[in-house]
Coordinates of C-alpha atoms in Angstrom, one line a residue:
X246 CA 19.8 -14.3 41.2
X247 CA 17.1 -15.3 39.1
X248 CA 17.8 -18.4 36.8
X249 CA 17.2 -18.1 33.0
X250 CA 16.3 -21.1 30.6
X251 CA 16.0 -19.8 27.2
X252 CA 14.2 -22.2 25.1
X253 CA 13.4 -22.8 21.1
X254 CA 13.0 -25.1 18.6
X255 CA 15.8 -25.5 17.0
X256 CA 19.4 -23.3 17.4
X257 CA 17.2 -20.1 18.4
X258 CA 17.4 -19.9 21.6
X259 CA 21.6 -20.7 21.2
X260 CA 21.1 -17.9 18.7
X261 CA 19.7 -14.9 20.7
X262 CA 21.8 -16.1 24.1
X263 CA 24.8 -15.2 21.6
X264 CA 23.4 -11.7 20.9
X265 CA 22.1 -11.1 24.4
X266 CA 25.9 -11.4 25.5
X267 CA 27.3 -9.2 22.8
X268 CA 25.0 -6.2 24.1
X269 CA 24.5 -7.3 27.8
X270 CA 27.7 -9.3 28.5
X271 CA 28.1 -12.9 29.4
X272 CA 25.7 -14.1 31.9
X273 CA 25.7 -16.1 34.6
X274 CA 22.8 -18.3 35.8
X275 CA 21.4 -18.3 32.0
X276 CA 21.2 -21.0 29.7
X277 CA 20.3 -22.1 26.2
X278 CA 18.2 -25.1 25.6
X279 CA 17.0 -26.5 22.2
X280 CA 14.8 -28.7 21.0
X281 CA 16.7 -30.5 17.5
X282 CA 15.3 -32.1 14.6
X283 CA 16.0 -35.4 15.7
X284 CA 15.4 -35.2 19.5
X285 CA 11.8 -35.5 21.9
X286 CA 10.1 -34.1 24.4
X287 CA 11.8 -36.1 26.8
X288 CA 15.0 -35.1 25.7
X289 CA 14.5 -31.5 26.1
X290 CA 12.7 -32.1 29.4
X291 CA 16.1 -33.6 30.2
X292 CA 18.3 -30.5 29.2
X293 CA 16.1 -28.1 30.9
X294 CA 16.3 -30.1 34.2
X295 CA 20.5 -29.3 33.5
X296 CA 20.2 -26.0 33.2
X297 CA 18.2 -25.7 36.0
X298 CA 20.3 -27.9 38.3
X299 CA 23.4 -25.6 37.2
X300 CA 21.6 -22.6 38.8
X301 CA 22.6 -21.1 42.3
X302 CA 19.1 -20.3 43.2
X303 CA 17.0 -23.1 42.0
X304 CA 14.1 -21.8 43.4
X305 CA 13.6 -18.9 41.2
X306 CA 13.5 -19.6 37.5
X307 CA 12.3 -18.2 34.5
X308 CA 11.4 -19.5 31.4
X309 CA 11.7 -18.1 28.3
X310 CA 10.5 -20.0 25.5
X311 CA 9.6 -19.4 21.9
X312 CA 5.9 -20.7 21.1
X313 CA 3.5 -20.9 23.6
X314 CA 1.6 -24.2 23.5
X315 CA 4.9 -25.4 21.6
X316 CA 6.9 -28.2 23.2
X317 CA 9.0 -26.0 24.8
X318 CA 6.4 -24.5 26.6
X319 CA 4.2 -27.7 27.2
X320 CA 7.9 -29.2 29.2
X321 CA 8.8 -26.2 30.8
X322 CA 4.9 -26.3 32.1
X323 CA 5.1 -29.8 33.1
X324 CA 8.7 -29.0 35.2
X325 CA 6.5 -25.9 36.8
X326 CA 4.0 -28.2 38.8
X327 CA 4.8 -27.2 42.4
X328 CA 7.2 -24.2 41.7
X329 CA 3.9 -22.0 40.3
X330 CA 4.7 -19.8 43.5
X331 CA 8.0 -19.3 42.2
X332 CA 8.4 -20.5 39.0
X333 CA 7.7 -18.2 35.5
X334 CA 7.0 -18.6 31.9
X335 CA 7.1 -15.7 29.0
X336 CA 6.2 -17.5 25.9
X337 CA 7.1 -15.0 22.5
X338 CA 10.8 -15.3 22.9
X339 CA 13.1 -12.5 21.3
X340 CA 15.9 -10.6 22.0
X341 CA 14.6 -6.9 23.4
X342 CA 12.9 -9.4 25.9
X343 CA 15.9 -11.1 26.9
X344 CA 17.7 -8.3 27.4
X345 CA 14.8 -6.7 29.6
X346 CA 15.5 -9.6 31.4
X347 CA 19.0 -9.6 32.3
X348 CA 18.6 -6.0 33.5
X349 CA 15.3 -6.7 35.5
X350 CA 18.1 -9.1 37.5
X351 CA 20.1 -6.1 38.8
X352 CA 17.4 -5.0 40.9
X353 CA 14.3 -7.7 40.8
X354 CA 15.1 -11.0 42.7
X355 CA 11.8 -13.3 41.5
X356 CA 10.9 -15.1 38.7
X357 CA 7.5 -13.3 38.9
X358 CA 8.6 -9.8 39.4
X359 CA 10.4 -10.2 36.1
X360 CA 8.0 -12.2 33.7
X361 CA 5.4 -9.4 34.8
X362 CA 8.0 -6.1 34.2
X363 CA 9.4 -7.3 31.1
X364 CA 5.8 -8.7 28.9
X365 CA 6.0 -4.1 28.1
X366 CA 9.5 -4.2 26.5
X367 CA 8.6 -7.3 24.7
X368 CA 5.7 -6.1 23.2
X369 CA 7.1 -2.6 22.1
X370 CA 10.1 -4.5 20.2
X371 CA 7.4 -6.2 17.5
X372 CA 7.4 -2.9 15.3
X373 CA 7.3 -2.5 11.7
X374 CA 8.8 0.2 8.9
X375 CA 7.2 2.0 7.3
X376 CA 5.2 3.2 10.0
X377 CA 1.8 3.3 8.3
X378 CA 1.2 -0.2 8.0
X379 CA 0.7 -0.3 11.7
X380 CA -2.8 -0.5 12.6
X381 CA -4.5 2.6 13.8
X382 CA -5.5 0.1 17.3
X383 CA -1.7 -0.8 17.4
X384 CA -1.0 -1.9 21.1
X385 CA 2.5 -0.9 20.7
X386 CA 3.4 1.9 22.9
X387 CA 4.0 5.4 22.1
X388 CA 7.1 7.3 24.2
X389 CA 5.8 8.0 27.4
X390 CA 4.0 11.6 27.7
X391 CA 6.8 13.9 29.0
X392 CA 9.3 12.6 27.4
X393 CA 9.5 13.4 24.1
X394 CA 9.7 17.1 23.4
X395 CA 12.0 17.0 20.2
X396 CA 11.7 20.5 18.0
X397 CA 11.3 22.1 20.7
X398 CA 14.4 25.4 20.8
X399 CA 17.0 24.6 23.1
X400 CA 19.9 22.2 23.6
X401 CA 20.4 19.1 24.8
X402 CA 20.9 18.9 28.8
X403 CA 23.3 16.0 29.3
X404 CA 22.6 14.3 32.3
X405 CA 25.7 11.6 32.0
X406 CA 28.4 11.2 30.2
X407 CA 30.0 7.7 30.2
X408 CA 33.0 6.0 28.7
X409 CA 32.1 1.8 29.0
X410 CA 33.9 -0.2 26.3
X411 CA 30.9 -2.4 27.0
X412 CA 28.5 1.0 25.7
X413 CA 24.6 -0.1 26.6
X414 CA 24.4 -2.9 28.8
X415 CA 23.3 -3.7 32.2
X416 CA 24.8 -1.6 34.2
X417 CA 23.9 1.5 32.1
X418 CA 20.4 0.2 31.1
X419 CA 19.0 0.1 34.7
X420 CA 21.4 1.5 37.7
X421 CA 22.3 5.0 36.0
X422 CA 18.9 5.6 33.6
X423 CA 16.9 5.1 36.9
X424 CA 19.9 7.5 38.3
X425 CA 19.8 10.1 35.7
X426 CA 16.3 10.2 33.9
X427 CA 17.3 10.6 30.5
X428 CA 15.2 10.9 27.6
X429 CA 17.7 9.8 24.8
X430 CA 20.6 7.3 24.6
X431 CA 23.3 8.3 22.5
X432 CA 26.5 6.0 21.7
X433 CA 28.9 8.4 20.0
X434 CA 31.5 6.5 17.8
X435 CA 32.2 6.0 14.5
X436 CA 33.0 2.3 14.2
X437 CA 29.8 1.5 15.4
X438 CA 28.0 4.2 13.6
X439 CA 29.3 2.3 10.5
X440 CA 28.2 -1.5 11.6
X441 CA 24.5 -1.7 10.9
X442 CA 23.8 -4.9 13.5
X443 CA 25.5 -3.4 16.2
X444 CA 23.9 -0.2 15.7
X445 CA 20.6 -2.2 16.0
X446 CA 21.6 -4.3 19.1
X447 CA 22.1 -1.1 21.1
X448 CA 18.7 -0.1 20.0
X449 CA 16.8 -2.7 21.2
X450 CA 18.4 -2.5 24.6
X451 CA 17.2 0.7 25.3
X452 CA 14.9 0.6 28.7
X453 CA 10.9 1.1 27.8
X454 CA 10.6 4.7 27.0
X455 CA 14.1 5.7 26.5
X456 CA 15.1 5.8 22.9
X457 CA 18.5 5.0 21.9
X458 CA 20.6 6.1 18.8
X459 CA 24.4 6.0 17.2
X460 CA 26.1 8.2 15.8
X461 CA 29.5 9.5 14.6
X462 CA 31.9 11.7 16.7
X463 CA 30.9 14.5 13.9
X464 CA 27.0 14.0 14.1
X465 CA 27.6 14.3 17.8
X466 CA 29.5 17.5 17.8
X467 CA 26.6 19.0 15.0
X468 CA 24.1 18.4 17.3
X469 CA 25.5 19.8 20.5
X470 CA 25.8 22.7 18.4
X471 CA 22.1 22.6 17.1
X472 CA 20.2 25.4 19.6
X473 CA 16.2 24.9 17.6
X474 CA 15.5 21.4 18.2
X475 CA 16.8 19.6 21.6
X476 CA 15.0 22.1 24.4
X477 CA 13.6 19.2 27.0
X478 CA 16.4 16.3 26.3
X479 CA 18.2 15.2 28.4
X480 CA 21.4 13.2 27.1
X481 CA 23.3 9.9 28.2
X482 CA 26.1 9.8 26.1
X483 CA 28.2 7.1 26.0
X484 CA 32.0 6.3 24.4
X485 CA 33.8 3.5 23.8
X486 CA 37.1 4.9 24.4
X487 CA 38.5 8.3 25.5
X488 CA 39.4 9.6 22.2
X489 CA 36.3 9.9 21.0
X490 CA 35.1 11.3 24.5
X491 CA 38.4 14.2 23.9
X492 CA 37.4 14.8 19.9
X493 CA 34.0 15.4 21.3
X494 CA 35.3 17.8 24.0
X495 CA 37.5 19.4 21.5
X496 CA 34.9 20.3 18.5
X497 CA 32.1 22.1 21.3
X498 CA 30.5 19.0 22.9
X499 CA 29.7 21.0 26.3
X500 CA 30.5 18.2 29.1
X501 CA 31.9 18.8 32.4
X502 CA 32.4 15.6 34.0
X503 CA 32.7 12.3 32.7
X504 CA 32.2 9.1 33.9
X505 CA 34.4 6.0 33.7
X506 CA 32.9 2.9 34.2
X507 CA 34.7 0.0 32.2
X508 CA 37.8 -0.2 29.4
X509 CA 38.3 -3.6 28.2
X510 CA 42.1 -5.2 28.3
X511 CA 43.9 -6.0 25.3
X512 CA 47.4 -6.6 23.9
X513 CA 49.5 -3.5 24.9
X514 CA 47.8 -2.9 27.4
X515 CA 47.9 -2.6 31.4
X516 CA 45.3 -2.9 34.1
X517 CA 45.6 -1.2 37.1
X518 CA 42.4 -2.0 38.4
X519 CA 39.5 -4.8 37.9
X520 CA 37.8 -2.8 35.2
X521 CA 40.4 -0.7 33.2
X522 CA 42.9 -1.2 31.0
X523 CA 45.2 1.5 29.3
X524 CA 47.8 2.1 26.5
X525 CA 49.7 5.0 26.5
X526 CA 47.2 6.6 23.8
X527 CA 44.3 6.4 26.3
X528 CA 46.8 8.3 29.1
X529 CA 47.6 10.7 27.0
X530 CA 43.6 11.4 26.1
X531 CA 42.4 11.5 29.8
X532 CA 45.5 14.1 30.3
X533 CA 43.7 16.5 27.4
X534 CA 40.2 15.6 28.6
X535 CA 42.0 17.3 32.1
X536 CA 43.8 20.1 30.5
X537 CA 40.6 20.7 29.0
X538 CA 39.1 21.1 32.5
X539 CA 37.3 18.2 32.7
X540 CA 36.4 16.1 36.1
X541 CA 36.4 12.6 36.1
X542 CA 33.9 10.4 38.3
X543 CA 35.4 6.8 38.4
X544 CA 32.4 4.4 39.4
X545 CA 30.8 1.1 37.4
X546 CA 27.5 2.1 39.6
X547 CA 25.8 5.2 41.3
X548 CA 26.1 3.0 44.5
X549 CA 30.2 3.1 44.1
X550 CA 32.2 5.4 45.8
X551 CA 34.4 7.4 43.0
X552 CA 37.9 6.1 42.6
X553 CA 40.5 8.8 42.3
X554 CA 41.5 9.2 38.7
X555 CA 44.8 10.8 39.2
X556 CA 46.2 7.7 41.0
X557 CA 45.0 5.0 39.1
X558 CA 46.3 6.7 35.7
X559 CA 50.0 7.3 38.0
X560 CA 49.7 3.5 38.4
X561 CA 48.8 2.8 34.9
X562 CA 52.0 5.2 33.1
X563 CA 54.2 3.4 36.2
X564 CA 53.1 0.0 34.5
X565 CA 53.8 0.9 30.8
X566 CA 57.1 2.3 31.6
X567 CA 58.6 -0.7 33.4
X568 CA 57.3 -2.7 30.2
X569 CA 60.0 -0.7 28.0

């Protein structure tokens, strides 16, 4: 895996690791280096030489620092001297580009595979509202031809439906888009319709050219509904948990199948598996989502064979009963 040094002046770079992990999960082989008030050149020279040494693959690193020609630049240049066959620097640091990043890992093993794919996503992120004070020139890219055909009559075609307690992150970002083709990301839930930065977050970690959006359970079910404006979408939705996946079922949201990728443990709850946790109150969902006739495709990947539902919800209700 490709090594990441993320470096700033000052606690940026400590900063936007923080938020790359609450969309994208913590990292390994990533690190935050900073460049204080009080410190030099020589010092951060020093902690990037750390982070790199704390790598598994030492050979492949990238750089991505705030300024170019700043002096986290000018000492991540100085370490590149007889790694430029390897070695990579993206100067312009934020977080839509650090996200790009982690995903490019999952299927891009060099340093220079990745500084050249994510340079797009980067750019795209630097928008501004209102709209107009864009220049007419704007280098920012507009949705890719094809892929936007909003107003046009029809519904929504929902390509994947996915409950990940983690929503948009890797996993979703890269392995099922590239699986699925969909033109719109939609997080259905209300808690994080209702928190603005989180809302934002999952925004910005849309893949180039998908766009991404949040909304309530009862936004989700309106639209499913709405016949004049969706012909040509194709939907991703993704849950956090599976009552909002059943109240979504249950007020006309026409899925089939759903996916079931991750569930995070908690108190009162038990794990059967590596990646899901249940109380009794998610049991009893996934039994309405299966009265209701729906399938369920247990996989974190496409490349995953599909668990079998059925038994690993027997093993979960067998584990909550001998804890009363």
């Amino acid at each position: 895996m490709v090594g990441i040094v993320i470096a700033s002046h000052g606690e940026f770079a400590n900063g936007i690791l923080q938020s790359g992990a609450m969309i994208f999960g913590e990292q390994e082989n990533a690190k935050a280096v900073t460049l204080m008030p009080s410190e030099g050149p020589d010092d951060l020279n020093s902690k990037m030489k750390e982070a790199i040494a704390s790598f598994d693959n030492q050979d492949e690193v990238l750089f991505l620092v705030d300024l170019w020609g700043g002096t986290p630049f000018n000492q991540a240049n100085s370490l590149m001297e007889g790694h430029k066959d390897k070695w990579a620097i993206v100067a312009g640091l934020n977080l839509a580009m650090v996200i790009e990043a982690y995903a490019s890992r999952l299927s891009m093993n060099t340093a220079h595979e990745i500084a050249a794919h994510i340079l797009g996503t980067a750019r795209e992120a630097v928008k501004v509202n209102p709209e107009e004070l864009e220049p007419a020139d704007s280098s920012v890219a507009a949705e890719p031809a094809g892929q936007s055909n909003t107003g046009a009559p029809g519904k929504f075609e929902y390509v994947l439906a996915r409950i990940d307690s983690r929503l948009l992150h890797g996993q979703v970002a890269t392995s099922w888009t590239k699986s699925t083709l969909p033109t719109r990301i939609i997080v259905v839930s209300d808690v994080v319709a209702k928190d603005e930065l989180r809302k934002k977050l999952i925004q910005q970690a849309a893949p180039s050219g998908i766009k991404a959006h949040v909304v309530p359970v009862n936004k989700m079910i309106e639209l499913a509904k709405d016949d004049q404006h969706f012909g040509g979408q194709r939907a991703l939705l993704l849950f956090e948990n599976p009552q909002d996946a059943l109240r979504a079922v249950e007020g006309g949201v026409p899925l089939e199948t759903i996916n079931v990728g991750s569930m995070a443990h908690s108190i009162g709850k038990v794990q059967p598996n590596k990646v899901l946790a249940f109380d009794q109150d998610d049991i009893d969902a996934f039994a309405k989502l299966k009265e209701a006739g729906l399938d369920f495709d247990v996989r974190k990947v496409p490349n995953d064979s599909s668990g079998n539902m059925d038994d690993i919800l027997k093993r979960a209700q067998a584990e909550l009963n001998r804890q009363k």
